[in-house]
XYZ file of C-alpha atoms in Angstrom:
133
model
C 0.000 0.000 0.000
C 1.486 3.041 -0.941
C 1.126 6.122 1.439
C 0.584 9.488 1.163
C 2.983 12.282 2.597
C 2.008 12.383 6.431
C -0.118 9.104 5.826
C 1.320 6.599 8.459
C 1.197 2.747 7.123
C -1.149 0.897 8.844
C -1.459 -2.953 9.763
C -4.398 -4.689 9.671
C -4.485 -4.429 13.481
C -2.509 -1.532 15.874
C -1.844 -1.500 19.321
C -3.208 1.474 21.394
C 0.524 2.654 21.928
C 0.727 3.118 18.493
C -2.823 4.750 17.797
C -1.958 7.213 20.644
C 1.818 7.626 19.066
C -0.036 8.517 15.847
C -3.297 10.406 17.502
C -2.758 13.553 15.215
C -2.529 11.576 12.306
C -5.279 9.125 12.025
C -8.843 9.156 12.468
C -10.333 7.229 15.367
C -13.950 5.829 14.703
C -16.177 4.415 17.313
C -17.968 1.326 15.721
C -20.033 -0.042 19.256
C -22.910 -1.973 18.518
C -25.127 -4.219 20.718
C -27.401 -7.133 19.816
C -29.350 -6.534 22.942
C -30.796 -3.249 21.551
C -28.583 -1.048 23.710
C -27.409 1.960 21.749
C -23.667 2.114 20.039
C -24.198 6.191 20.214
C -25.280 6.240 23.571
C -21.709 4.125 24.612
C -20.332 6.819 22.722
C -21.149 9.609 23.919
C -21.020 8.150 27.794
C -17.039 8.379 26.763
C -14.662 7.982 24.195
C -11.156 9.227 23.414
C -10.601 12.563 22.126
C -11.914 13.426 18.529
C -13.564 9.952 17.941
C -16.331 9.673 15.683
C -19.097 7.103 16.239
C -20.202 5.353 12.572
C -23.596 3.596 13.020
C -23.459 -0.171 11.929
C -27.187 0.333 11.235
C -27.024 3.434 9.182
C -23.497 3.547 7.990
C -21.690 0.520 7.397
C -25.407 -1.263 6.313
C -28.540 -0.917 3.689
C -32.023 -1.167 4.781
C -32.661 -4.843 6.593
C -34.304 -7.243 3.615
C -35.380 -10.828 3.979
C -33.049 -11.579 1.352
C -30.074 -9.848 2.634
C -30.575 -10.135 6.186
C -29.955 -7.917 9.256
C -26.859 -5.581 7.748
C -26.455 -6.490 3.986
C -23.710 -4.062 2.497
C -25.324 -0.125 1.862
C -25.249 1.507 -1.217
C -21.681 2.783 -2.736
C -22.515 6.182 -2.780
C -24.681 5.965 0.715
C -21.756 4.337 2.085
C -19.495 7.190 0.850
C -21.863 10.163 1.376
C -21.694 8.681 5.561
C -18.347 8.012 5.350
C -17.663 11.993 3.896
C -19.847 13.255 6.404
C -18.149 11.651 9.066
C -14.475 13.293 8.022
C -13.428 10.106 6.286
C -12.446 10.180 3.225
C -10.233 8.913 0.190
C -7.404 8.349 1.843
C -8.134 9.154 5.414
C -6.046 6.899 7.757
C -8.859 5.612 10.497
C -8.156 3.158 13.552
C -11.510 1.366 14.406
C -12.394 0.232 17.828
C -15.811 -1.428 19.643
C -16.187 -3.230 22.570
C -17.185 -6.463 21.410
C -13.648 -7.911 20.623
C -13.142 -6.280 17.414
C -15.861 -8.251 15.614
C -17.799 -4.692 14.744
C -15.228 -2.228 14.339
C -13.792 -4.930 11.937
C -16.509 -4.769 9.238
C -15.512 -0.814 8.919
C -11.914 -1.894 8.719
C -12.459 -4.760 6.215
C -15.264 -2.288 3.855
C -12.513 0.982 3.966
C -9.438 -1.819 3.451
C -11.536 -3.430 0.417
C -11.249 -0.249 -1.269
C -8.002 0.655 -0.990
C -8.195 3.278 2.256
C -5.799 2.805 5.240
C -7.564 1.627 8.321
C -6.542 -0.468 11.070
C -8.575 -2.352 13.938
C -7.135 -0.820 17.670
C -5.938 -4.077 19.146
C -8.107 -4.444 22.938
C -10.828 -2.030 21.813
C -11.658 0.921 23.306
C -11.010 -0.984 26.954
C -7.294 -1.102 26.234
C -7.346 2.920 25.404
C -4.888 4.757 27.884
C -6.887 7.462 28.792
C -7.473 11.021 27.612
């Protein structure tokens, strides 16, 4: 993967010593989502580290539920990238995805930005294994 002047190279997966190393230079997004109904924004905004953005799995990262495509089938290209824009990601953007579940949310952001050729990186631990402020 080539990078971009300023564009730090980012593994698959980064450690939070290295997400905090690189704070001013990537984009953190907060990808919490629950099963149990309990709301990914509302995790979010009871605290996250600085200059986070939360991307909603149900809105974001996902097309309307179908019977056909299940729960979260794959939005739209240009809904996808209309969210992603408005959320300060774009071409480009270096972004280090975290969740609380293990990584198993904050993944499918990683894997959908990686498939098309942006840097992005899971935060190994989630946001659990951030250091603080």
């Amino acid at each position: 993967m080539a990078s971009e002047p300023n564009t730090p190279e980012l593994p698959v997966v980064v450690s939070p010593e290295w997400a905090v190393e690189h704070r001013g230079e990537v984009l953190l997004a907060d990808v919490r989502w629950y099963l149990d109904g309990r709301s990914g924004r509302a995790a979010h905004l009871a605290g996250h580290p600085p200059g986070a953005v939360f991307v909603d799995v149900d809105t974001d990262l996902a097309g309307p539920a179908t019977e056909d495509g299940g729960r979260h089938p794959l939005p739209d290209p240009q809904d996808f990238a209309e969210s992603m824009a408005a959320l300060g990601i774009g071409d480009g953007t270096p972004v280090v995805a975290y969740d609380d579940s293990g990584g198993s949310t904050a993944a499918r952001l990683v894997w959908m930005l990686r498939v098309l050729g942006s840097p992005a990186a899971l935060l190994d631990g989630g946001i659990g294994a951030w250091p603080g402020p």
